[in-house]
Amino acid sequence: MNRTRIPILSVAAALGFLSSSPATAETVKIVGLGASTCARFNQETRENPALQRDYFAWAQGFMSGALIRAPQGVDEGLDLTPPSFPLQEQADFLRAFCAKNQDQDYMDAARALYHRLRGPKT
């Protein structure tokens, strides 16, 4: 499969965060809604539920960017919208993650969702 490679710093940072050790991840600068804490996500979406769509769109872009920048042979064929895990369930996953992990960032929720979509490694 021939995939186009797009050299975007934030996408590369996303991939680095998805696959790196915690020590390396600390040096990555993520921007946008995903840089918000889960506590902030919880508060903002309680006050304005429509914001969940914006946060979810950020998560989809984050995961798509990681998938685009993945090295050949890594996550090839990964479906970010599988029928077994529809978009509403993914949004619910992110919301539940942030409800349980208010001290983490929304980006951590997106990262957890990406790993969940990857499924268990064989």
mmCIF file with all atom_site columns, C-alpha atoms in Angstrom:
data_model
loop_
_atom_site.group_PDB
_atom_site.id
_atom_site.type_symbol
_atom_site.label_atom_id
_atom_site.label_alt_id
_atom_site.label_comp_id
_atom_site.label_asym_id
_atom_site.label_entity_id
_atom_site.label_seq_id
_atom_site.pdbx_PDB_ins_code
_atom_site.Cartn_x
_atom_site.Cartn_y
_atom_site.Cartn_z
_atom_site.occupancy
_atom_site.B_iso_or_equiv
_atom_site.pdbx_formal_charge
_atom_site.auth_seq_id
_atom_site.auth_comp_id
_atom_site.auth_asym_id
_atom_site.auth_atom_id
_atom_site.pdbx_PDB_model_num
ATOM 1   C CA . MET A 1 1   ? 0.000   0.000   0.000  1.00 0.00 ? 1   MET A CA 1
ATOM 2   C CA . ASN A 1 2   ? 1.486   3.340   -1.023 1.00 0.00 ? 2   ASN A CA 1
ATOM 3   C CA . ARG A 1 3   ? 0.574   6.007   1.527  1.00 0.00 ? 3   ARG A CA 1
ATOM 4   C CA . THR A 1 4   ? 1.233   9.691   1.190  1.00 0.00 ? 4   THR A CA 1
ATOM 5   C CA . ARG A 1 5   ? 3.562   11.031  3.876  1.00 0.00 ? 5   ARG A CA 1
ATOM 6   C CA . ILE A 1 6   ? 2.713   14.495  5.173  1.00 0.00 ? 6   ILE A CA 1
ATOM 7   C CA . PRO A 1 7   ? 5.503   16.170  7.195  1.00 0.00 ? 7   PRO A CA 1
ATOM 8   C CA . ILE A 1 8   ? 3.399   18.021  9.743  1.00 0.00 ? 8   ILE A CA 1
ATOM 9   C CA . LEU A 1 9   ? 5.048   18.696  13.105 1.00 0.00 ? 9   LEU A CA 1
ATOM 10  C CA . SER A 1 10  ? 1.899   18.182  15.173 1.00 0.00 ? 10  SER A CA 1
ATOM 11  C CA . VAL A 1 11  ? 1.179   14.900  13.394 1.00 0.00 ? 11  VAL A CA 1
ATOM 12  C CA . ALA A 1 12  ? 4.717   13.699  14.016 1.00 0.00 ? 12  ALA A CA 1
ATOM 13  C CA . ALA A 1 13  ? 4.356   14.733  17.630 1.00 0.00 ? 13  ALA A CA 1
ATOM 14  C CA . ALA A 1 14  ? 1.123   12.790  17.842 1.00 0.00 ? 14  ALA A CA 1
ATOM 15  C CA . LEU A 1 15  ? 2.784   9.669   16.495 1.00 0.00 ? 15  LEU A CA 1
ATOM 16  C CA . GLY A 1 16  ? 5.717   10.119  18.848 1.00 0.00 ? 16  GLY A CA 1
ATOM 17  C CA . PHE A 1 17  ? 3.379   10.386  21.778 1.00 0.00 ? 17  PHE A CA 1
ATOM 18  C CA . LEU A 1 18  ? 1.391   7.334   20.733 1.00 0.00 ? 18  LEU A CA 1
ATOM 19  C CA . SER A 1 19  ? 4.420   5.107   20.490 1.00 0.00 ? 19  SER A CA 1
ATOM 20  C CA . SER A 1 20  ? 7.018   6.600   22.807 1.00 0.00 ? 20  SER A CA 1
ATOM 21  C CA . SER A 1 21  ? 7.937   6.091   26.399 1.00 0.00 ? 21  SER A CA 1
ATOM 22  C CA . PRO A 1 22  ? 6.539   8.472   29.024 1.00 0.00 ? 22  PRO A CA 1
ATOM 23  C CA . ALA A 1 23  ? 9.899   10.233  29.390 1.00 0.00 ? 23  ALA A CA 1
ATOM 24  C CA . THR A 1 24  ? 9.959   11.060  25.683 1.00 0.00 ? 24  THR A CA 1
ATOM 25  C CA . ALA A 1 25  ? 6.274   11.996  25.615 1.00 0.00 ? 25  ALA A CA 1
ATOM 26  C CA . GLU A 1 26  ? 6.864   14.830  28.062 1.00 0.00 ? 26  GLU A CA 1
ATOM 27  C CA . THR A 1 27  ? 8.874   16.767  25.461 1.00 0.00 ? 27  THR A CA 1
ATOM 28  C CA . VAL A 1 28  ? 6.033   16.753  22.911 1.00 0.00 ? 28  VAL A CA 1
ATOM 29  C CA . LYS A 1 29  ? 3.998   19.952  22.497 1.00 0.00 ? 29  LYS A CA 1
ATOM 30  C CA . ILE A 1 30  ? 0.413   19.166  21.564 1.00 0.00 ? 30  ILE A CA 1
ATOM 31  C CA . VAL A 1 31  ? -1.894  22.048  20.646 1.00 0.00 ? 31  VAL A CA 1
ATOM 32  C CA . GLY A 1 32  ? -5.628  22.495  20.298 1.00 0.00 ? 32  GLY A CA 1
ATOM 33  C CA . LEU A 1 33  ? -8.469  21.162  22.404 1.00 0.00 ? 33  LEU A CA 1
ATOM 34  C CA . GLY A 1 34  ? -6.591  17.946  23.104 1.00 0.00 ? 34  GLY A CA 1
ATOM 35  C CA . ALA A 1 35  ? -4.095  19.879  25.189 1.00 0.00 ? 35  ALA A CA 1
ATOM 36  C CA . SER A 1 36  ? -6.899  20.570  27.674 1.00 0.00 ? 36  SER A CA 1
ATOM 37  C CA . THR A 1 37  ? -7.095  18.595  30.871 1.00 0.00 ? 37  THR A CA 1
ATOM 38  C CA . CYS A 1 38  ? -9.875  16.089  31.293 1.00 0.00 ? 38  CYS A CA 1
ATOM 39  C CA . ALA A 1 39  ? -11.145 18.241  34.164 1.00 0.00 ? 39  ALA A CA 1
ATOM 40  C CA . ARG A 1 40  ? -11.494 21.148  31.749 1.00 0.00 ? 40  ARG A CA 1
ATOM 41  C CA . PHE A 1 41  ? -13.168 18.897  29.148 1.00 0.00 ? 41  PHE A CA 1
ATOM 42  C CA . ASN A 1 42  ? -15.629 17.709  31.797 1.00 0.00 ? 42  ASN A CA 1
ATOM 43  C CA . GLN A 1 43  ? -16.464 21.254  32.890 1.00 0.00 ? 43  GLN A CA 1
ATOM 44  C CA . GLU A 1 44  ? -16.721 22.741  29.398 1.00 0.00 ? 44  GLU A CA 1
ATOM 45  C CA . THR A 1 45  ? -18.889 19.942  28.038 1.00 0.00 ? 45  THR A CA 1
ATOM 46  C CA . ARG A 1 46  ? -21.163 20.075  31.075 1.00 0.00 ? 46  ARG A CA 1
ATOM 47  C CA . GLU A 1 47  ? -21.684 23.791  30.407 1.00 0.00 ? 47  GLU A CA 1
ATOM 48  C CA . ASN A 1 48  ? -21.946 23.368  26.626 1.00 0.00 ? 48  ASN A CA 1
ATOM 49  C CA . PRO A 1 49  ? -22.612 19.747  25.530 1.00 0.00 ? 49  PRO A CA 1
ATOM 50  C CA . ALA A 1 50  ? -22.149 20.678  21.852 1.00 0.00 ? 50  ALA A CA 1
ATOM 51  C CA . LEU A 1 51  ? -18.413 21.149  22.537 1.00 0.00 ? 51  LEU A CA 1
ATOM 52  C CA . GLN A 1 52  ? -18.076 17.365  22.737 1.00 0.00 ? 52  GLN A CA 1
ATOM 53  C CA . ARG A 1 53  ? -18.236 17.329  18.936 1.00 0.00 ? 53  ARG A CA 1
ATOM 54  C CA . ASP A 1 54  ? -15.285 19.719  18.718 1.00 0.00 ? 54  ASP A CA 1
ATOM 55  C CA . TYR A 1 55  ? -13.241 17.672  21.158 1.00 0.00 ? 55  TYR A CA 1
ATOM 56  C CA . PHE A 1 56  ? -14.146 14.464  19.335 1.00 0.00 ? 56  PHE A CA 1
ATOM 57  C CA . ALA A 1 57  ? -13.178 15.999  16.000 1.00 0.00 ? 57  ALA A CA 1
ATOM 58  C CA . TRP A 1 58  ? -9.790  16.861  17.523 1.00 0.00 ? 58  TRP A CA 1
ATOM 59  C CA . ALA A 1 59  ? -9.393  13.253  18.713 1.00 0.00 ? 59  ALA A CA 1
ATOM 60  C CA . GLN A 1 60  ? -10.237 11.941  15.244 1.00 0.00 ? 60  GLN A CA 1
ATOM 61  C CA . GLY A 1 61  ? -7.647  14.235  13.682 1.00 0.00 ? 61  GLY A CA 1
ATOM 62  C CA . PHE A 1 62  ? -5.069  13.215  16.276 1.00 0.00 ? 62  PHE A CA 1
ATOM 63  C CA . MET A 1 63  ? -5.648  9.526   15.606 1.00 0.00 ? 63  MET A CA 1
ATOM 64  C CA . SER A 1 64  ? -5.756  10.022  11.837 1.00 0.00 ? 64  SER A CA 1
ATOM 65  C CA . GLY A 1 65  ? -2.486  11.934  11.970 1.00 0.00 ? 65  GLY A CA 1
ATOM 66  C CA . ALA A 1 66  ? -0.862  9.160   13.967 1.00 0.00 ? 66  ALA A CA 1
ATOM 67  C CA . LEU A 1 67  ? -2.105  6.616   11.473 1.00 0.00 ? 67  LEU A CA 1
ATOM 68  C CA . ILE A 1 68  ? -0.819  8.609   8.497  1.00 0.00 ? 68  ILE A CA 1
ATOM 69  C CA . ARG A 1 69  ? 2.615   9.010   10.069 1.00 0.00 ? 69  ARG A CA 1
ATOM 70  C CA . ALA A 1 70  ? 2.930   5.417   11.271 1.00 0.00 ? 70  ALA A CA 1
ATOM 71  C CA . PRO A 1 71  ? 5.934   3.614   9.820  1.00 0.00 ? 71  PRO A CA 1
ATOM 72  C CA . GLN A 1 72  ? 5.229   1.132   7.056  1.00 0.00 ? 72  GLN A CA 1
ATOM 73  C CA . GLY A 1 73  ? 3.903   -2.074  8.551  1.00 0.00 ? 73  GLY A CA 1
ATOM 74  C CA . VAL A 1 74  ? 2.628   -0.404  11.726 1.00 0.00 ? 74  VAL A CA 1
ATOM 75  C CA . ASP A 1 75  ? -1.140  -0.092  12.091 1.00 0.00 ? 75  ASP A CA 1
ATOM 76  C CA . GLU A 1 76  ? -1.701  -0.704  8.381  1.00 0.00 ? 76  GLU A CA 1
ATOM 77  C CA . GLY A 1 77  ? -5.341  -1.494  7.809  1.00 0.00 ? 77  GLY A CA 1
ATOM 78  C CA . LEU A 1 78  ? -6.378  -0.036  11.160 1.00 0.00 ? 78  LEU A CA 1
ATOM 79  C CA . ASP A 1 79  ? -9.992  1.108   10.889 1.00 0.00 ? 79  ASP A CA 1
ATOM 80  C CA . LEU A 1 80  ? -10.665 4.146   13.070 1.00 0.00 ? 80  LEU A CA 1
ATOM 81  C CA . THR A 1 81  ? -14.418 3.696   12.572 1.00 0.00 ? 81  THR A CA 1
ATOM 82  C CA . PRO A 1 82  ? -15.024 -0.041  12.796 1.00 0.00 ? 82  PRO A CA 1
ATOM 83  C CA . PRO A 1 83  ? -18.655 -1.212  12.810 1.00 0.00 ? 83  PRO A CA 1
ATOM 84  C CA . SER A 1 84  ? -17.954 -2.930  16.137 1.00 0.00 ? 84  SER A CA 1
ATOM 85  C CA . PHE A 1 85  ? -17.000 0.401   17.765 1.00 0.00 ? 85  PHE A CA 1
ATOM 86  C CA . PRO A 1 86  ? -19.145 3.161   16.216 1.00 0.00 ? 86  PRO A CA 1
ATOM 87  C CA . LEU A 1 87  ? -18.449 6.859   16.634 1.00 0.00 ? 87  LEU A CA 1
ATOM 88  C CA . GLN A 1 88  ? -20.978 7.381   19.437 1.00 0.00 ? 88  GLN A CA 1
ATOM 89  C CA . GLU A 1 89  ? -19.350 4.599   21.466 1.00 0.00 ? 89  GLU A CA 1
ATOM 90  C CA . GLN A 1 90  ? -15.951 6.176   20.812 1.00 0.00 ? 90  GLN A CA 1
ATOM 91  C CA . ALA A 1 91  ? -17.246 9.532   22.088 1.00 0.00 ? 91  ALA A CA 1
ATOM 92  C CA . ASP A 1 92  ? -18.652 7.719   25.126 1.00 0.00 ? 92  ASP A CA 1
ATOM 93  C CA . PHE A 1 93  ? -15.247 6.079   25.687 1.00 0.00 ? 93  PHE A CA 1
ATOM 94  C CA . LEU A 1 94  ? -13.521 9.481   25.684 1.00 0.00 ? 94  LEU A CA 1
ATOM 95  C CA . ARG A 1 95  ? -16.100 10.935  28.048 1.00 0.00 ? 95  ARG A CA 1
ATOM 96  C CA . ALA A 1 96  ? -15.799 7.963   30.443 1.00 0.00 ? 96  ALA A CA 1
ATOM 97  C CA . PHE A 1 97  ? -11.994 8.145   30.330 1.00 0.00 ? 97  PHE A CA 1
ATOM 98  C CA . CYS A 1 98  ? -12.045 11.800  31.310 1.00 0.00 ? 98  CYS A CA 1
ATOM 99  C CA . ALA A 1 99  ? -14.649 11.218  34.012 1.00 0.00 ? 99  ALA A CA 1
ATOM 100 C CA . LYS A 1 100 ? -12.325 8.639   35.618 1.00 0.00 ? 100 LYS A CA 1
ATOM 101 C CA . ASN A 1 101 ? -9.028  10.451  34.932 1.00 0.00 ? 101 ASN A CA 1
ATOM 102 C CA . GLN A 1 102 ? -9.626  14.146  35.560 1.00 0.00 ? 102 GLN A CA 1
ATOM 103 C CA . ASP A 1 103 ? -5.929  14.757  36.247 1.00 0.00 ? 103 ASP A CA 1
ATOM 104 C CA . GLN A 1 104 ? -4.933  13.574  32.755 1.00 0.00 ? 104 GLN A CA 1
ATOM 105 C CA . ASP A 1 105 ? -5.224  15.419  29.457 1.00 0.00 ? 105 ASP A CA 1
ATOM 106 C CA . TYR A 1 106 ? -7.878  14.881  26.811 1.00 0.00 ? 106 TYR A CA 1
ATOM 107 C CA . MET A 1 107 ? -4.992  13.832  24.573 1.00 0.00 ? 107 MET A CA 1
ATOM 108 C CA . ASP A 1 108 ? -4.450  10.895  26.938 1.00 0.00 ? 108 ASP A CA 1
ATOM 109 C CA . ALA A 1 109 ? -8.070  9.902   26.362 1.00 0.00 ? 109 ALA A CA 1
ATOM 110 C CA . ALA A 1 110 ? -7.543  10.043  22.583 1.00 0.00 ? 110 ALA A CA 1
ATOM 111 C CA . ARG A 1 111 ? -4.366  8.005   22.942 1.00 0.00 ? 111 ARG A CA 1
ATOM 112 C CA . ALA A 1 112 ? -6.230  5.392   25.002 1.00 0.00 ? 112 ALA A CA 1
ATOM 113 C CA . LEU A 1 113 ? -8.954  5.250   22.359 1.00 0.00 ? 113 LEU A CA 1
ATOM 114 C CA . TYR A 1 114 ? -6.356  4.755   19.623 1.00 0.00 ? 114 TYR A CA 1
ATOM 115 C CA . HIS A 1 115 ? -4.839  1.868   21.554 1.00 0.00 ? 115 HIS A CA 1
ATOM 116 C CA . ARG A 1 116 ? -8.294  0.393   22.103 1.00 0.00 ? 116 ARG A CA 1
ATOM 117 C CA . LEU A 1 117 ? -8.989  0.576   18.366 1.00 0.00 ? 117 LEU A CA 1
ATOM 118 C CA . ARG A 1 118 ? -5.693  -1.167  17.691 1.00 0.00 ? 118 ARG A CA 1
ATOM 119 C CA . GLY A 1 119 ? -6.910  -4.090  19.781 1.00 0.00 ? 119 GLY A CA 1
ATOM 120 C CA . PRO A 1 120 ? -4.700  -6.591  21.529 1.00 0.00 ? 120 PRO A CA 1
ATOM 121 C CA . LYS A 1 121 ? -1.303  -7.231  19.992 1.00 0.00 ? 121 LYS A CA 1
ATOM 122 C CA . THR A 1 122 ? -0.808  -10.820 18.914 1.00 0.00 ? 122 THR A CA 1
#
